[in-house]
PDB file of C-alpha atoms in Angstrom:
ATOM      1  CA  UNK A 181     161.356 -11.615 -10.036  1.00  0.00           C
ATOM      2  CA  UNK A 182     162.955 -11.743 -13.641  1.00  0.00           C
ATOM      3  CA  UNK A 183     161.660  -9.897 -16.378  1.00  0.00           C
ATOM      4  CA  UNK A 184     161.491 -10.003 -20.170  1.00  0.00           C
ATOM      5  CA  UNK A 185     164.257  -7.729 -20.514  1.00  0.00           C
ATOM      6  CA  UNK A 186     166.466 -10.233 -18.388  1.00  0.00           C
ATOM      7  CA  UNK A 187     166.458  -7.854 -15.514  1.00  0.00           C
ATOM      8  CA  UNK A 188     164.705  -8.210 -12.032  1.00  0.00           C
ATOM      9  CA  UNK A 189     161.549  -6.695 -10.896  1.00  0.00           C
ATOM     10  CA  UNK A 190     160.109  -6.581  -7.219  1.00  0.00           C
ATOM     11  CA  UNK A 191     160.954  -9.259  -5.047  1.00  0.00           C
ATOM     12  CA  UNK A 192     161.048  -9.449  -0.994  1.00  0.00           C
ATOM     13  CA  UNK A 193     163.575  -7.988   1.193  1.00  0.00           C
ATOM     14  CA  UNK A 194     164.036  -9.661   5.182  1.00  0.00           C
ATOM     15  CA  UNK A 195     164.386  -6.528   7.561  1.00  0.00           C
ATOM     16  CA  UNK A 196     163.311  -8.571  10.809  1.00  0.00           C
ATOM     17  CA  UNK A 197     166.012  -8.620  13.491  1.00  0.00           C
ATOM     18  CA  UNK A 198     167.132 -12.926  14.194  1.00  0.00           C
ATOM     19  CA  UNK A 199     166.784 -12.247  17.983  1.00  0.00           C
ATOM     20  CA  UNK A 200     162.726 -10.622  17.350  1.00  0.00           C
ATOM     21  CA  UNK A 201     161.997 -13.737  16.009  1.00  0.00           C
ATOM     22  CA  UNK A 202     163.794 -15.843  19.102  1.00  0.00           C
ATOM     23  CA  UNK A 203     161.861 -13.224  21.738  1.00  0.00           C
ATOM     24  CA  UNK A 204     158.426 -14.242  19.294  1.00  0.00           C
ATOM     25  CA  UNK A 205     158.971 -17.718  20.227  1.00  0.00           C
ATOM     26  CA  UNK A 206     160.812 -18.600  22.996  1.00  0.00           C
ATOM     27  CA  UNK A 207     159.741 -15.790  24.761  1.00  0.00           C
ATOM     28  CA  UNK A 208     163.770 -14.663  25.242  1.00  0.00           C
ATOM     29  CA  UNK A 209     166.151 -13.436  22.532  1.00  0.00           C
ATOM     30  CA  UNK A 210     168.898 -16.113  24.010  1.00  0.00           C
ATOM     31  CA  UNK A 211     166.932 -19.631  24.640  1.00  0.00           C
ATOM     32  CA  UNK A 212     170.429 -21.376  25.307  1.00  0.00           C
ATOM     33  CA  UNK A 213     171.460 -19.414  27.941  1.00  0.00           C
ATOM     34  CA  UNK A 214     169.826 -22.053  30.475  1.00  0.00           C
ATOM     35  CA  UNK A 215     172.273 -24.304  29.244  1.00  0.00           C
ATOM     36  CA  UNK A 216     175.096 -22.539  30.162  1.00  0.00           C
ATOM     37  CA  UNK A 217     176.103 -21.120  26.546  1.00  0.00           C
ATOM     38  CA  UNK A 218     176.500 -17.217  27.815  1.00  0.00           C
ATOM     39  CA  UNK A 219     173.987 -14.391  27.110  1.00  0.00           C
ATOM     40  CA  UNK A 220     175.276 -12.583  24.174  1.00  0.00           C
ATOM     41  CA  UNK A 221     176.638 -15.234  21.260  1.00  0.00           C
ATOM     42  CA  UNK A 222     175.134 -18.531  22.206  1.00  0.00           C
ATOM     43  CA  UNK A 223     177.864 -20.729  20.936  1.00  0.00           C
ATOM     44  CA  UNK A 224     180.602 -18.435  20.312  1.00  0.00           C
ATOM     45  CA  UNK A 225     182.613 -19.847  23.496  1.00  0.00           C
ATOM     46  CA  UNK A 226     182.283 -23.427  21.579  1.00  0.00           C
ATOM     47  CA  UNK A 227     182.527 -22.991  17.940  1.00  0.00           C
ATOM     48  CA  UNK A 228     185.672 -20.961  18.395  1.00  0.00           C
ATOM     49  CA  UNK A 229     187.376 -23.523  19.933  1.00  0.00           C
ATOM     50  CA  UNK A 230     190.182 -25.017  18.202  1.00  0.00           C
ATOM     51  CA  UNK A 231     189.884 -29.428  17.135  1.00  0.00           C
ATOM     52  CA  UNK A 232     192.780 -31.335  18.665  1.00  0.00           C
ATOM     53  CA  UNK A 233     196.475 -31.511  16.373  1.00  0.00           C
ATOM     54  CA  UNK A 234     197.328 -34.169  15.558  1.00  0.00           C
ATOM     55  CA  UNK A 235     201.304 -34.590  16.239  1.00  0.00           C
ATOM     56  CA  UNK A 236     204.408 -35.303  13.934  1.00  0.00           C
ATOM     57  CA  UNK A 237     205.492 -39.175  13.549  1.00  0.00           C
ATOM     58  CA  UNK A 238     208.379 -40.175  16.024  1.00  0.00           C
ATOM     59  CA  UNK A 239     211.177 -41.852  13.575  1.00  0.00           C
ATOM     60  CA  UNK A 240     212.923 -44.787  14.994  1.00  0.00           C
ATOM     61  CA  UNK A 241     216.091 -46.810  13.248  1.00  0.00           C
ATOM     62  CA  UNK A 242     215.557 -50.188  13.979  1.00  0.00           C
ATOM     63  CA  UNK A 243     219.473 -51.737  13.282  1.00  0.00           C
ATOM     64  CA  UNK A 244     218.735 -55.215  11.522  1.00  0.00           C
ATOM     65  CA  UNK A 245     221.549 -57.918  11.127  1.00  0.00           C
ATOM     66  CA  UNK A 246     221.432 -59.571   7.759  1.00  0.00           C
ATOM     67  CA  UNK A 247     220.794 -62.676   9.111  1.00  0.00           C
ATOM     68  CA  UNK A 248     217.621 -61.448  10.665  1.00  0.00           C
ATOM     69  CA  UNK A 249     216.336 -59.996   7.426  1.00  0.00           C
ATOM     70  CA  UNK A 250     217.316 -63.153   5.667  1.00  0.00           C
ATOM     71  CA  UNK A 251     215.251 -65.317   8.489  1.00  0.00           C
ATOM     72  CA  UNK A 252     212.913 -62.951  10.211  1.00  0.00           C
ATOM     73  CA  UNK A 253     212.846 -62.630  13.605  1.00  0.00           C
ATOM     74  CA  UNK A 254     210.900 -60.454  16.317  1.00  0.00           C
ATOM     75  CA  UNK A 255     212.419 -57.281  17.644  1.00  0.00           C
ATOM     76  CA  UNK A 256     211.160 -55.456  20.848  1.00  0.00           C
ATOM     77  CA  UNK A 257     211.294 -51.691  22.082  1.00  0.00           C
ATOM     78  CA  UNK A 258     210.361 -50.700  25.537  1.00  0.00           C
ATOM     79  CA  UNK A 259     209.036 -46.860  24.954  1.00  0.00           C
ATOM     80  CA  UNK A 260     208.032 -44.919  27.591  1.00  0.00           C
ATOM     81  CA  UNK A 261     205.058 -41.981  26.611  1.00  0.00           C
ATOM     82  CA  UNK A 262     203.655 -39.432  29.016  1.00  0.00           C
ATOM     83  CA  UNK A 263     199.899 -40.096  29.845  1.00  0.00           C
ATOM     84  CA  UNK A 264     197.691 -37.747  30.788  1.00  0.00           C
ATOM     85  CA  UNK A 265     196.218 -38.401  34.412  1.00  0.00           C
ATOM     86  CA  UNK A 266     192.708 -38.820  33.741  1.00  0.00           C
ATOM     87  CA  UNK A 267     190.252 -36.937  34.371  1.00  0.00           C
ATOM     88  CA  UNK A 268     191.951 -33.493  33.005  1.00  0.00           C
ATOM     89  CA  UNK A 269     190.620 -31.114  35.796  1.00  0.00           C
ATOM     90  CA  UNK A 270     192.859 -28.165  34.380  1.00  0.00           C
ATOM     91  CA  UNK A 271     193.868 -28.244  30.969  1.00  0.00           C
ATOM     92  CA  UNK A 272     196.681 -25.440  31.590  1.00  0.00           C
ATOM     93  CA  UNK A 273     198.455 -27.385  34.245  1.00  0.00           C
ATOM     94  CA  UNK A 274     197.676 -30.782  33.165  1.00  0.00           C
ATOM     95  CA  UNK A 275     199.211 -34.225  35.248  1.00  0.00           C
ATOM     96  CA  UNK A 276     201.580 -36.643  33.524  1.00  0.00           C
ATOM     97  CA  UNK A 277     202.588 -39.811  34.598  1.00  0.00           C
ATOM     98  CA  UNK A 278     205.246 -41.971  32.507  1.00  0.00           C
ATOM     99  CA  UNK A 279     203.948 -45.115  31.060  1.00  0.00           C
ATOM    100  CA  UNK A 280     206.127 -47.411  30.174  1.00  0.00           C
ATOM    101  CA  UNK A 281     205.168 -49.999  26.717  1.00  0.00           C
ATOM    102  CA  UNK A 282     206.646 -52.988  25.288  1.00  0.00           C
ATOM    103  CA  UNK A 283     205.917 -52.635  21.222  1.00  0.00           C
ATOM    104  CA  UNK A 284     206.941 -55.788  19.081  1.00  0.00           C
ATOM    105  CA  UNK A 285     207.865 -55.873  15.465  1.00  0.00           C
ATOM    106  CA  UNK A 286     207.992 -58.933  13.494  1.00  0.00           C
ATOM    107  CA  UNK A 287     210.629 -58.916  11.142  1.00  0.00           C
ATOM    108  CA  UNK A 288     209.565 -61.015   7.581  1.00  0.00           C
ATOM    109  CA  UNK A 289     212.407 -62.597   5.448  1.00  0.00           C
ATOM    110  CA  UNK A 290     213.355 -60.737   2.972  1.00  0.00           C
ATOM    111  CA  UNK A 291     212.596 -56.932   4.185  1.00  0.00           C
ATOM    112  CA  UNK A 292     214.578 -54.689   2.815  1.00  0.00           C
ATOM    113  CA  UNK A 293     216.464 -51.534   4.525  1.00  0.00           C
ATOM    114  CA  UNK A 294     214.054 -48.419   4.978  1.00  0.00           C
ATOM    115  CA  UNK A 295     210.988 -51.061   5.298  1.00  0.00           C
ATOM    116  CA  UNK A 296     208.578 -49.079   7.911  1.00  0.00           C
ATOM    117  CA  UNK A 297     206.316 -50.157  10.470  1.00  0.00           C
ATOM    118  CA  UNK A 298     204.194 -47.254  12.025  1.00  0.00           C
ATOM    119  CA  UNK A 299     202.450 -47.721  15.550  1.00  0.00           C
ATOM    120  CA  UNK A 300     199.698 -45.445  16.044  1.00  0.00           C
ATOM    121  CA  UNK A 301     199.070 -43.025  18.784  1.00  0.00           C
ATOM    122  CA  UNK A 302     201.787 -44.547  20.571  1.00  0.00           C
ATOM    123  CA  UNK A 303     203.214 -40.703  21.293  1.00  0.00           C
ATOM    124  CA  UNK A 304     203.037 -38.332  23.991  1.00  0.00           C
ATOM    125  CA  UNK A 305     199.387 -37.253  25.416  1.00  0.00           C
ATOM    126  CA  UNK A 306     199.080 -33.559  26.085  1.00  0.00           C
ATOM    127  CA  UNK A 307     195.403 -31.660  26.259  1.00  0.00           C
ATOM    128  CA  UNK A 308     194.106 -30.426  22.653  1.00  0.00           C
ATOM    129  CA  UNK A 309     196.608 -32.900  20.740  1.00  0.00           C
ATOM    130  CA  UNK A 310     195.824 -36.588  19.060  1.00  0.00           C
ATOM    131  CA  UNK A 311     199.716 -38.187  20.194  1.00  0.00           C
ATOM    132  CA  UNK A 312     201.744 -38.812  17.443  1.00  0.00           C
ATOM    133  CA  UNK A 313     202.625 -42.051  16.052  1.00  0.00           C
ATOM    134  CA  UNK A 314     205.616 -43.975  16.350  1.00  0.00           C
ATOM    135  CA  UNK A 315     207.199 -45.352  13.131  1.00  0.00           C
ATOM    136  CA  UNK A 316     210.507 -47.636  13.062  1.00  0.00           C
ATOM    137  CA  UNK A 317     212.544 -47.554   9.713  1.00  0.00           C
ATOM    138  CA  UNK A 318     214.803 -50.444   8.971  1.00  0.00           C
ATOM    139  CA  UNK A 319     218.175 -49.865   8.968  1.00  0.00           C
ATOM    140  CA  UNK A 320     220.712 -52.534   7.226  1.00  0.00           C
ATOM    141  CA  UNK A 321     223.971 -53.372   9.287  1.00  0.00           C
ATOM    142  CA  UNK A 322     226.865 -54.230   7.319  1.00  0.00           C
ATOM    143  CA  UNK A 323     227.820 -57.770   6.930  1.00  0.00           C
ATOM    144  CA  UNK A 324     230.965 -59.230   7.119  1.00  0.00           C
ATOM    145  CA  UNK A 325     231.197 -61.605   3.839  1.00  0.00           C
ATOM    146  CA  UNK A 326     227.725 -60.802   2.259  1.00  0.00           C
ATOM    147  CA  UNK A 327     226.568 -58.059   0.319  1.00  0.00           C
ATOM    148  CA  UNK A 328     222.887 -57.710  -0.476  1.00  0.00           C
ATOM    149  CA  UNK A 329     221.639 -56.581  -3.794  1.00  0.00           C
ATOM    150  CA  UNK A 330     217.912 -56.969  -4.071  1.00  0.00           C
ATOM    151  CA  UNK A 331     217.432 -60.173  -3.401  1.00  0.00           C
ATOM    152  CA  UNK A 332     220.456 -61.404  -4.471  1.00  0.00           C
ATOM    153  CA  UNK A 333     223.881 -62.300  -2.552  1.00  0.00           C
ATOM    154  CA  UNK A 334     227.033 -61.701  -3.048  1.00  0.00           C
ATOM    155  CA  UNK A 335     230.038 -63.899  -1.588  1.00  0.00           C
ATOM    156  CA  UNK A 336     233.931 -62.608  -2.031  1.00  0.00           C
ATOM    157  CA  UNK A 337     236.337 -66.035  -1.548  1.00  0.00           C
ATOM    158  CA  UNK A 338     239.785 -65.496  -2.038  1.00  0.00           C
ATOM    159  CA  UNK A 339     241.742 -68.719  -3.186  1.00  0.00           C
ATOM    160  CA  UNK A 340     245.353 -69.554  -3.726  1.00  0.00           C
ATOM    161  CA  UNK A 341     246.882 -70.426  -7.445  1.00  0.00           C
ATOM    162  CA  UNK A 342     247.243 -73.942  -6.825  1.00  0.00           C
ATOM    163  CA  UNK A 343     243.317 -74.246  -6.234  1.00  0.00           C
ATOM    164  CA  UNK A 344     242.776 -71.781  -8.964  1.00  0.00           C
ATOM    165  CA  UNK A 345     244.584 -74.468 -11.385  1.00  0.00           C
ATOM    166  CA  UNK A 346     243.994 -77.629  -9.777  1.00  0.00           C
ATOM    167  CA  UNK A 347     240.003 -77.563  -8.694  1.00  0.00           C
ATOM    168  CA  UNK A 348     238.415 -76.326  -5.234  1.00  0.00           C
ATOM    169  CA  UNK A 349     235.430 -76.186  -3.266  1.00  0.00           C
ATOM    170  CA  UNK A 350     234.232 -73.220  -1.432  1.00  0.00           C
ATOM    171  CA  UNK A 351     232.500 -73.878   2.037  1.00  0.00           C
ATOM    172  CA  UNK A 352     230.460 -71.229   2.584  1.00  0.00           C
ATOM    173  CA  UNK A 353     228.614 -70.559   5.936  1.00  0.00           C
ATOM    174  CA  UNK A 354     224.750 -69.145   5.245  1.00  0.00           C
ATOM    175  CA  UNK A 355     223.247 -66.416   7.307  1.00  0.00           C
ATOM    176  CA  UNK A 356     220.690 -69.545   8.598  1.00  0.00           C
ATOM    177  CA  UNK A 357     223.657 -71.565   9.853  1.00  0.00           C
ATOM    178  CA  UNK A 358     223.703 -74.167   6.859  1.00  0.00           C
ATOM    179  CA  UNK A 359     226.927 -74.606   5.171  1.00  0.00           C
ATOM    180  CA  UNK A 360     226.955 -74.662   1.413  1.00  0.00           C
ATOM    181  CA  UNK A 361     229.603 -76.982  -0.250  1.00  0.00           C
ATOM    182  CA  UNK A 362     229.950 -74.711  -3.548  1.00  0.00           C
ATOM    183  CA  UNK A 363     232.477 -76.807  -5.925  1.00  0.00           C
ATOM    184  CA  UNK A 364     234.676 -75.368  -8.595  1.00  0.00           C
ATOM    185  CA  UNK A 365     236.521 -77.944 -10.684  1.00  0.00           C
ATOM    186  CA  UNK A 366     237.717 -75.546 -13.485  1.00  0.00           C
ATOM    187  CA  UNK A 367     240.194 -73.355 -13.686  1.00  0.00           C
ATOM    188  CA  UNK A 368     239.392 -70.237 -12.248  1.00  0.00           C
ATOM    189  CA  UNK A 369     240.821 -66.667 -13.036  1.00  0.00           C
ATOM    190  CA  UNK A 370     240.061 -63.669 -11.235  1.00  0.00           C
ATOM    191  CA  UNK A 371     237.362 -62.596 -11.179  1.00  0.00           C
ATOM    192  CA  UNK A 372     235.565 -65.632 -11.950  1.00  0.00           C
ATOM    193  CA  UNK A 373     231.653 -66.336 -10.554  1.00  0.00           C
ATOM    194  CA  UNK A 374     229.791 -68.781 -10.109  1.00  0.00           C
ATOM    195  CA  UNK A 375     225.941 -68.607  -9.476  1.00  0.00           C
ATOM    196  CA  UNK A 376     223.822 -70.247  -6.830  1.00  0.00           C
ATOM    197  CA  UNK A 377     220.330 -70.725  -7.571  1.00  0.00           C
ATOM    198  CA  UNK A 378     217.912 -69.869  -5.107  1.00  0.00           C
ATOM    199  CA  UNK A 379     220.476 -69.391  -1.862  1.00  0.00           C
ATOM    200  CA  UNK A 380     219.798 -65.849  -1.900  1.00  0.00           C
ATOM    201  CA  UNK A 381     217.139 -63.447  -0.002  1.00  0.00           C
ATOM    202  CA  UNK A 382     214.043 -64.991   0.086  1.00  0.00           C
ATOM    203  CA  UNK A 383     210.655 -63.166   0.236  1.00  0.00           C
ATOM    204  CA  UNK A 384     207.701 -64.871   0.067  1.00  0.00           C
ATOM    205  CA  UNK A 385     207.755 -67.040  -3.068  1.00  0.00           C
ATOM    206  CA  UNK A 386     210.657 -65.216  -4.289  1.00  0.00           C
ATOM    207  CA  UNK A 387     213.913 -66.463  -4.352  1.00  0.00           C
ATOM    208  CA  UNK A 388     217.132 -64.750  -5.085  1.00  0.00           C
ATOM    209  CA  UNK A 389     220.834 -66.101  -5.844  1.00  0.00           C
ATOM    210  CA  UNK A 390     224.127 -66.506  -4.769  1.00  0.00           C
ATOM    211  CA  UNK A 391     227.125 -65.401  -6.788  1.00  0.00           C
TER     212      UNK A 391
END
């Protein structure tokens, strides 16, 4: 109890023994023990055990043509993942059987390389362990007139001098199959651009160009 002086005076000390006052009661020191929690630490056996781990994401490239990231389209993996054969009878020698899965990704115009899309659980089962999930990464193939900047295009058209001096058009074939009838009736040097607006990546509302 505090005092004047800001010390402590009297006060209560507990000397009973926890498993007198369980023998007081219940008439036995260990009333769990019925339930099959052992004699000596009632739910040692149980609190000791460990939660399950979760596992480390599975990476997947997922190759994407430009003209797929400039339309969208729908790409499909078949992934086979080892399932536990339920019920797990012995966790030390447990039964797997291969399950094979069909997992779909829609592709949106306008995605960009690296975009992710994460499936979860979609890993390996194994006792003691949540399976892992299963995340595909975009990955950008090279095109062979196009280069992608944002969302903006880039077209390389090599012309001869007479067209240079005398006027040409540039036919250019778009990743959605349209053909774009780009005309150039000056003189062009090298180097020279020209700027389409709004033939570029599109993404949502968002509209880039063509140069």
């Amino acid at each position: 109890v505090p005092d004047d002086t800001g010390g402590y005076q009297g006060g209560w000390t507990y000397t009973q023994n926890a498993r007198e006052i369980f023998t007081e009661f219940f008439g036995t020191d260990n009333p769990f023990a019925d339930f099959g929690f052992g004699s000596d630490v009632p739910f040692a056996s149980r609190m000791a055990k460990a939660g399950p781990t979760k596992m480390k994401a599975i990476a997947r490239p997922m190759d994407c043509s430009l003209e797929e990231l400039y339309c969208g389209c729908l790409k499909t993996f078949n992934v086979t993942r080892k399932r536990l054969v339920q019920p797990v009878e012995d966790e030390d020698n447990p039964i797997y059987e291969d399950v094979t899965k069909k997992l779909t990704v829609a592709i949106k115009p306008g995605w960009r390389a690296k975009t992710k899309v994460t499936f979860p659980g979609e890993g390996d089962e194994g006792p003691g362990i949540i399976p892992a999930d299963i995340c595909f990464s975009v990955r950008e193939l090279p095109h062979a007139h196009f280069t992608r900047d944002g969302l903006n295009l880039l077209y390389i058209h090599t012309i001869s001098l007479s067209s240079a001096l005398c006027g040409h058009t540039v036919n250019i074939k778009h990743l959605d199959g349209r053909t774009l009838n780009v005309s150039c009736p000056e003189v062009v040097q090298p180097g020279y651009e020209k700027v389409v607006k709004g033939e570029g990546m599109v993404k949502g509302e968002d509209r880039g160009d063509l140069t």
